[in-house]
């Protein structure tokens, strides 16, 4: 069942989503080679709690951490650990916040140090595919219109692999609500979008094969061919003419540009 939100409820989702964005923009300011993803997780947990909120992911379905941190061939749901981040790594940081009874959910993939042109292009195209998908999140369209736009741009136009096993989702009082929002599918298929439905759109795009497997930790999703994967996510409200993006990459991108340890030329 899809929960249609009131404007007041959407304002609360925006507040939670912007706290996610603020968290990720802090990460953009200090991320550098030599750190561990565990250090990022500790920061994320403290920053969210210091702002009077709860990390949505901690304990969700048994997930043991506050951030999903997925490095290189890890697609999503990566476990933070004590391995040092190296120049050339790409790090997807996915964060959820629960505040005032509502969740916000957003993710950003950072490139540390020097990365190849091939990886830089994967990031550019994946981020662009998110915004192209968001353009389709208007009342009267269907989830398949978002899905097809993302798939067409990433898979057909750029030859990347679109992950089939994981999808975007509605959210609000619950972290995952209906409808499902895949990144692949036919135009005109799927649930019809109504005004004030809130969804997380989150393309998970692989440099090589679309095929993935679960790591032995039971959570981390990895590409089968070991090639890199990118992930960007916004929480958005469906509106009549133009979707409202409730999270924001503005401060993240500004801090990414200011941080000399991050690649930001995309
Ligand atoms: Mg997320
Ligand atoms: Mg999500």
CSV table of N, CA and C in Angstrom, one decimal, residues 127-215:
chain,number,residue,atom,x,y,z
A,127,UNK,N,25.4,9.4,-11.6
A,127,UNK,CA,24.8,10.6,-11.0
A,127,UNK,C,23.8,11.2,-11.9
A,128,UNK,N,24.2,11.4,-13.2
A,128,UNK,CA,23.3,12.0,-14.2
A,128,UNK,C,22.0,11.1,-14.3
A,129,UNK,N,22.1,9.8,-14.3
A,129,UNK,CA,21.0,8.9,-14.5
A,129,UNK,C,20.0,9.1,-13.3
A,130,UNK,N,20.5,9.4,-12.1
A,130,UNK,CA,19.6,9.7,-11.0
A,130,UNK,C,18.7,10.9,-11.3
A,131,UNK,N,19.3,12.0,-11.8
A,131,UNK,CA,18.6,13.2,-12.1
A,131,UNK,C,17.6,13.0,-13.3
A,132,UNK,N,18.0,12.2,-14.2
A,132,UNK,CA,17.1,11.9,-15.4
A,132,UNK,C,15.9,11.1,-14.9
A,133,UNK,N,16.2,10.2,-13.9
A,133,UNK,CA,15.1,9.4,-13.3
A,133,UNK,C,14.1,10.3,-12.5
A,134,UNK,N,14.7,11.2,-11.8
A,134,UNK,CA,13.9,12.1,-11.0
A,134,UNK,C,12.9,13.0,-11.8
A,135,UNK,N,13.4,13.3,-13.0
A,135,UNK,CA,12.5,14.1,-13.9
A,135,UNK,C,11.2,13.4,-14.3
A,136,UNK,N,11.3,12.1,-14.2
A,136,UNK,CA,10.1,11.3,-14.5
A,136,UNK,C,9.2,11.0,-13.3
A,137,UNK,N,9.6,11.5,-12.1
A,137,UNK,CA,8.9,11.3,-10.9
A,137,UNK,C,7.8,12.3,-10.7
A,138,UNK,N,6.9,12.3,-11.7
A,138,UNK,CA,5.7,13.3,-11.6
A,138,UNK,C,4.4,12.5,-11.6
A,139,UNK,N,3.4,13.1,-11.1
A,139,UNK,CA,2.1,12.4,-10.9
A,139,UNK,C,1.6,12.0,-12.3
A,140,UNK,N,1.0,10.8,-12.3
A,140,UNK,CA,0.5,10.3,-13.6
A,140,UNK,C,1.5,9.3,-14.3
A,141,UNK,N,2.8,9.5,-14.1
A,141,UNK,CA,3.8,8.6,-14.6
A,141,UNK,C,3.7,7.3,-13.8
A,142,UNK,N,4.4,6.3,-14.3
A,142,UNK,CA,4.6,5.1,-13.5
A,142,UNK,C,6.0,4.8,-13.1
A,143,UNK,N,6.2,4.0,-12.1
A,143,UNK,CA,7.6,3.7,-11.7
A,143,UNK,C,8.5,3.2,-12.9
A,144,UNK,N,7.8,2.5,-13.8
A,144,UNK,CA,8.6,2.0,-15.0
A,144,UNK,C,9.1,3.1,-15.8
A,145,UNK,N,8.5,4.3,-15.8
A,145,UNK,CA,9.0,5.4,-16.5
A,145,UNK,C,10.3,5.9,-16.0
A,146,UNK,N,10.4,5.9,-14.6
A,146,UNK,CA,11.7,6.3,-14.0
A,146,UNK,C,12.7,5.2,-14.3
A,147,UNK,N,12.3,4.0,-14.1
A,147,UNK,CA,13.2,2.8,-14.3
A,147,UNK,C,13.7,2.8,-15.7
A,148,UNK,N,12.9,2.9,-16.7
A,148,UNK,CA,13.3,2.8,-18.1
A,148,UNK,C,14.3,3.9,-18.5
A,149,UNK,N,14.0,5.1,-17.9
A,149,UNK,CA,14.9,6.3,-18.2
A,149,UNK,C,16.3,6.0,-17.7
A,150,UNK,N,16.4,5.5,-16.5
A,150,UNK,CA,17.7,5.1,-15.9
A,150,UNK,C,18.4,4.0,-16.6
A,151,UNK,N,17.6,3.0,-17.0
A,151,UNK,CA,18.2,1.8,-17.7
A,151,UNK,C,18.7,2.2,-19.1
A,152,UNK,N,17.9,3.0,-19.8
A,152,UNK,CA,18.2,3.4,-21.1
A,152,UNK,C,19.5,4.2,-21.1
A,153,UNK,N,19.6,5.1,-20.2
A,153,UNK,CA,20.8,6.0,-20.2
A,153,UNK,C,22.1,5.2,-19.8
A,154,UNK,N,22.0,4.4,-18.8
A,154,UNK,CA,23.2,3.7,-18.3
A,154,UNK,C,23.5,2.5,-19.1
A,155,UNK,N,22.5,1.7,-19.4
A,155,UNK,CA,22.8,0.4,-20.0
A,155,UNK,C,22.9,0.5,-21.5
A,156,UNK,N,21.8,1.1,-22.1
A,156,UNK,CA,21.8,1.2,-23.6
A,156,UNK,C,22.8,2.2,-24.1
A,157,UNK,N,22.8,3.4,-23.5
A,157,UNK,CA,23.7,4.4,-24.1
A,157,UNK,C,25.1,4.3,-23.6
A,158,UNK,N,25.4,3.7,-22.4
A,158,UNK,CA,26.8,3.6,-21.9
A,158,UNK,C,27.3,2.2,-21.7
A,159,UNK,N,26.5,1.2,-21.9
A,159,UNK,CA,26.9,-0.2,-21.8
A,159,UNK,C,27.3,-0.7,-20.4
A,160,UNK,N,26.7,0.0,-19.4
A,160,UNK,CA,26.9,-0.4,-18.0
A,160,UNK,C,25.9,-1.5,-17.6
A,161,UNK,N,26.2,-2.1,-16.4
A,161,UNK,CA,25.3,-3.1,-15.9
A,161,UNK,C,24.4,-2.5,-14.9
A,162,UNK,N,23.1,-2.7,-15.0
A,162,UNK,CA,22.1,-2.2,-14.0
A,162,UNK,C,21.7,-3.3,-13.1
A,163,UNK,N,21.9,-3.2,-11.8
A,163,UNK,CA,21.7,-4.2,-10.8
A,163,UNK,C,20.1,-4.5,-10.8
A,164,UNK,N,19.8,-5.8,-10.9
A,164,UNK,CA,18.4,-6.2,-10.9
A,164,UNK,C,17.8,-6.5,-9.5
A,165,UNK,N,18.7,-7.0,-8.6
A,165,UNK,CA,18.3,-7.6,-7.4
A,165,UNK,C,17.8,-6.5,-6.4
A,166,UNK,N,18.2,-5.3,-6.5
A,166,UNK,CA,17.9,-4.2,-5.5
A,166,UNK,C,17.3,-3.1,-6.2
A,167,UNK,N,16.4,-2.4,-5.5
A,167,UNK,CA,15.6,-1.3,-6.1
A,167,UNK,C,15.4,-0.2,-5.1
A,168,UNK,N,15.0,1.0,-5.7
A,168,UNK,CA,14.5,2.1,-4.8
A,168,UNK,C,13.2,1.8,-4.2
A,169,UNK,N,12.6,2.7,-3.5
A,169,UNK,CA,11.5,2.4,-2.6
A,169,UNK,C,10.8,3.6,-2.1
A,170,UNK,N,9.5,3.4,-1.8
A,170,UNK,CA,8.8,4.5,-1.0
A,170,UNK,C,9.4,4.6,0.4
A,171,UNK,N,9.2,5.7,1.0
A,171,UNK,CA,9.6,5.8,2.4
A,171,UNK,C,8.8,6.9,3.1
A,172,UNK,N,8.9,6.9,4.4
A,172,UNK,CA,8.1,7.9,5.2
A,172,UNK,C,8.2,7.5,6.7
A,173,UNK,N,7.1,7.0,7.3
A,173,UNK,CA,7.2,6.5,8.6
A,173,UNK,C,8.0,5.2,8.7
A,174,UNK,N,8.1,4.5,7.6
A,174,UNK,CA,8.9,3.3,7.5
A,174,UNK,C,10.0,3.6,6.5
A,175,UNK,N,11.2,3.0,6.7
A,175,UNK,CA,12.3,3.2,5.8
A,175,UNK,C,12.0,2.6,4.4
A,176,UNK,N,11.3,1.5,4.4
A,176,UNK,CA,10.9,0.9,3.1
A,176,UNK,C,9.4,0.8,3.0
A,177,UNK,N,8.8,1.5,2.1
A,177,UNK,CA,7.4,1.4,1.9
A,177,UNK,C,7.2,1.1,0.4
A,178,UNK,N,5.9,0.9,0.0
A,178,UNK,CA,5.6,0.8,-1.4
A,178,UNK,C,5.6,2.2,-2.0
A,179,UNK,N,5.8,2.4,-3.2
A,179,UNK,CA,6.1,1.4,-4.2
A,179,UNK,C,7.5,1.0,-4.4
A,180,UNK,N,7.9,-0.1,-5.0
A,180,UNK,CA,9.2,-0.4,-5.4
A,180,UNK,C,9.6,0.5,-6.6
A,181,UNK,N,10.8,1.0,-6.6
A,181,UNK,CA,11.2,1.8,-7.7
A,181,UNK,C,12.5,1.2,-8.4
A,182,UNK,N,12.3,0.3,-9.3
A,182,UNK,CA,13.5,-0.3,-9.9
A,182,UNK,C,14.3,0.6,-10.8
A,183,UNK,N,15.5,0.2,-11.2
A,183,UNK,CA,16.3,1.0,-12.1
A,183,UNK,C,16.3,0.4,-13.5
A,184,UNK,N,15.4,-0.5,-13.7
A,184,UNK,CA,15.3,-1.2,-15.0
A,184,UNK,C,13.8,-1.5,-15.2
A,185,UNK,N,13.4,-1.6,-16.5
A,185,UNK,CA,12.0,-1.9,-16.8
A,185,UNK,C,11.4,-1.2,-17.9
A,186,UNK,N,10.1,-1.5,-18.2
A,186,UNK,CA,9.5,-0.9,-19.4
A,186,UNK,C,8.8,0.4,-19.0
A,187,UNK,N,8.8,1.3,-20.0
A,187,UNK,CA,7.9,2.5,-19.9
A,187,UNK,C,6.5,2.1,-19.6
A,188,UNK,N,5.8,2.9,-18.8
A,188,UNK,CA,4.3,2.6,-18.7
A,188,UNK,C,4.0,1.4,-17.8
A,189,UNK,N,5.1,0.8,-17.2
A,189,UNK,CA,4.8,-0.4,-16.3
A,189,UNK,C,4.9,0.1,-14.9
A,190,UNK,N,4.5,-0.8,-14.0
A,190,UNK,CA,4.7,-0.5,-12.5
A,190,UNK,C,3.6,0.4,-11.9
A,191,UNK,N,3.8,0.7,-10.7
A,191,UNK,CA,2.8,1.5,-9.9
A,191,UNK,C,2.7,2.9,-10.5
A,192,UNK,N,1.4,3.4,-10.5
A,192,UNK,CA,1.2,4.7,-11.0
A,192,UNK,C,1.6,5.7,-9.9
A,193,UNK,N,2.2,6.8,-10.2
A,193,UNK,CA,2.7,7.7,-9.2
A,193,UNK,C,1.6,8.8,-8.9
A,194,UNK,N,1.4,9.0,-7.6
A,194,UNK,CA,0.4,10.0,-7.2
A,194,UNK,C,1.1,11.1,-6.6
A,195,UNK,N,0.5,12.3,-6.7
A,195,UNK,CA,1.1,13.5,-6.0
A,195,UNK,C,1.3,13.2,-4.5
A,196,UNK,N,2.4,13.7,-4.0
A,196,UNK,CA,2.8,13.5,-2.6
A,196,UNK,C,3.2,12.1,-2.2
A,197,UNK,N,3.5,11.2,-3.1
A,197,UNK,CA,4.1,10.0,-2.8
A,197,UNK,C,5.6,10.3,-2.6
A,198,UNK,N,6.2,9.8,-1.6
A,198,UNK,CA,7.7,10.0,-1.4
A,198,UNK,C,8.4,8.7,-1.7
A,199,UNK,N,9.4,8.9,-2.5
A,199,UNK,CA,10.2,7.7,-3.0
A,199,UNK,C,11.7,8.0,-2.9
A,200,UNK,N,12.5,7.0,-2.7
A,200,UNK,CA,14.0,7.1,-2.8
A,200,UNK,C,14.3,6.4,-4.2
A,201,UNK,N,15.0,7.3,-5.0
A,201,UNK,CA,15.4,6.8,-6.3
A,201,UNK,C,16.9,6.5,-6.2
A,202,UNK,N,17.4,5.3,-6.5
A,202,UNK,CA,18.8,5.0,-6.2
A,202,UNK,C,19.4,4.1,-7.2
A,203,UNK,N,19.9,4.6,-8.4
A,203,UNK,CA,20.5,3.8,-9.4
A,203,UNK,C,21.8,3.1,-8.8
A,204,UNK,N,21.9,1.8,-9.0
A,204,UNK,CA,23.1,1.1,-8.6
A,204,UNK,C,23.7,0.5,-9.9
A,205,UNK,N,24.8,1.1,-10.4
A,205,UNK,CA,25.3,0.9,-11.8
A,205,UNK,C,26.7,0.4,-11.8
A,206,UNK,N,26.8,-0.8,-12.5
A,206,UNK,CA,28.1,-1.5,-12.5
A,206,UNK,C,28.9,-1.2,-13.8
A,207,UNK,N,30.2,-1.0,-13.6
A,207,UNK,CA,31.1,-0.8,-14.8
A,207,UNK,C,31.0,-2.0,-15.8
A,208,UNK,N,30.9,-3.2,-15.3
A,208,UNK,CA,30.8,-4.4,-16.1
A,208,UNK,C,29.5,-5.1,-16.0
A,209,UNK,N,29.5,-6.3,-15.6
A,209,UNK,CA,28.3,-7.1,-15.6
A,209,UNK,C,27.3,-6.6,-14.6
A,210,UNK,N,26.0,-6.8,-14.9
A,210,UNK,CA,24.9,-6.5,-14.0
A,210,UNK,C,24.8,-7.4,-12.8
A,211,UNK,N,25.5,-8.6,-13.0
A,211,UNK,CA,25.3,-9.7,-12.0
A,211,UNK,C,26.1,-9.4,-10.7
A,212,UNK,N,25.4,-9.8,-9.6
A,212,UNK,CA,26.0,-9.5,-8.3
A,212,UNK,C,25.9,-10.8,-7.4
A,213,UNK,N,26.6,-10.8,-6.3
A,213,UNK,CA,26.4,-11.8,-5.3
A,213,UNK,C,26.5,-11.3,-3.9
A,214,UNK,N,26.0,-12.0,-2.9
A,214,UNK,CA,26.1,-11.6,-1.5
A,214,UNK,C,27.4,-12.1,-0.9
A,215,UNK,N,28.2,-11.2,-0.3
A,215,UNK,CA,29.4,-11.6,0.4
A,215,UNK,C,29.1,-12.5,1.6
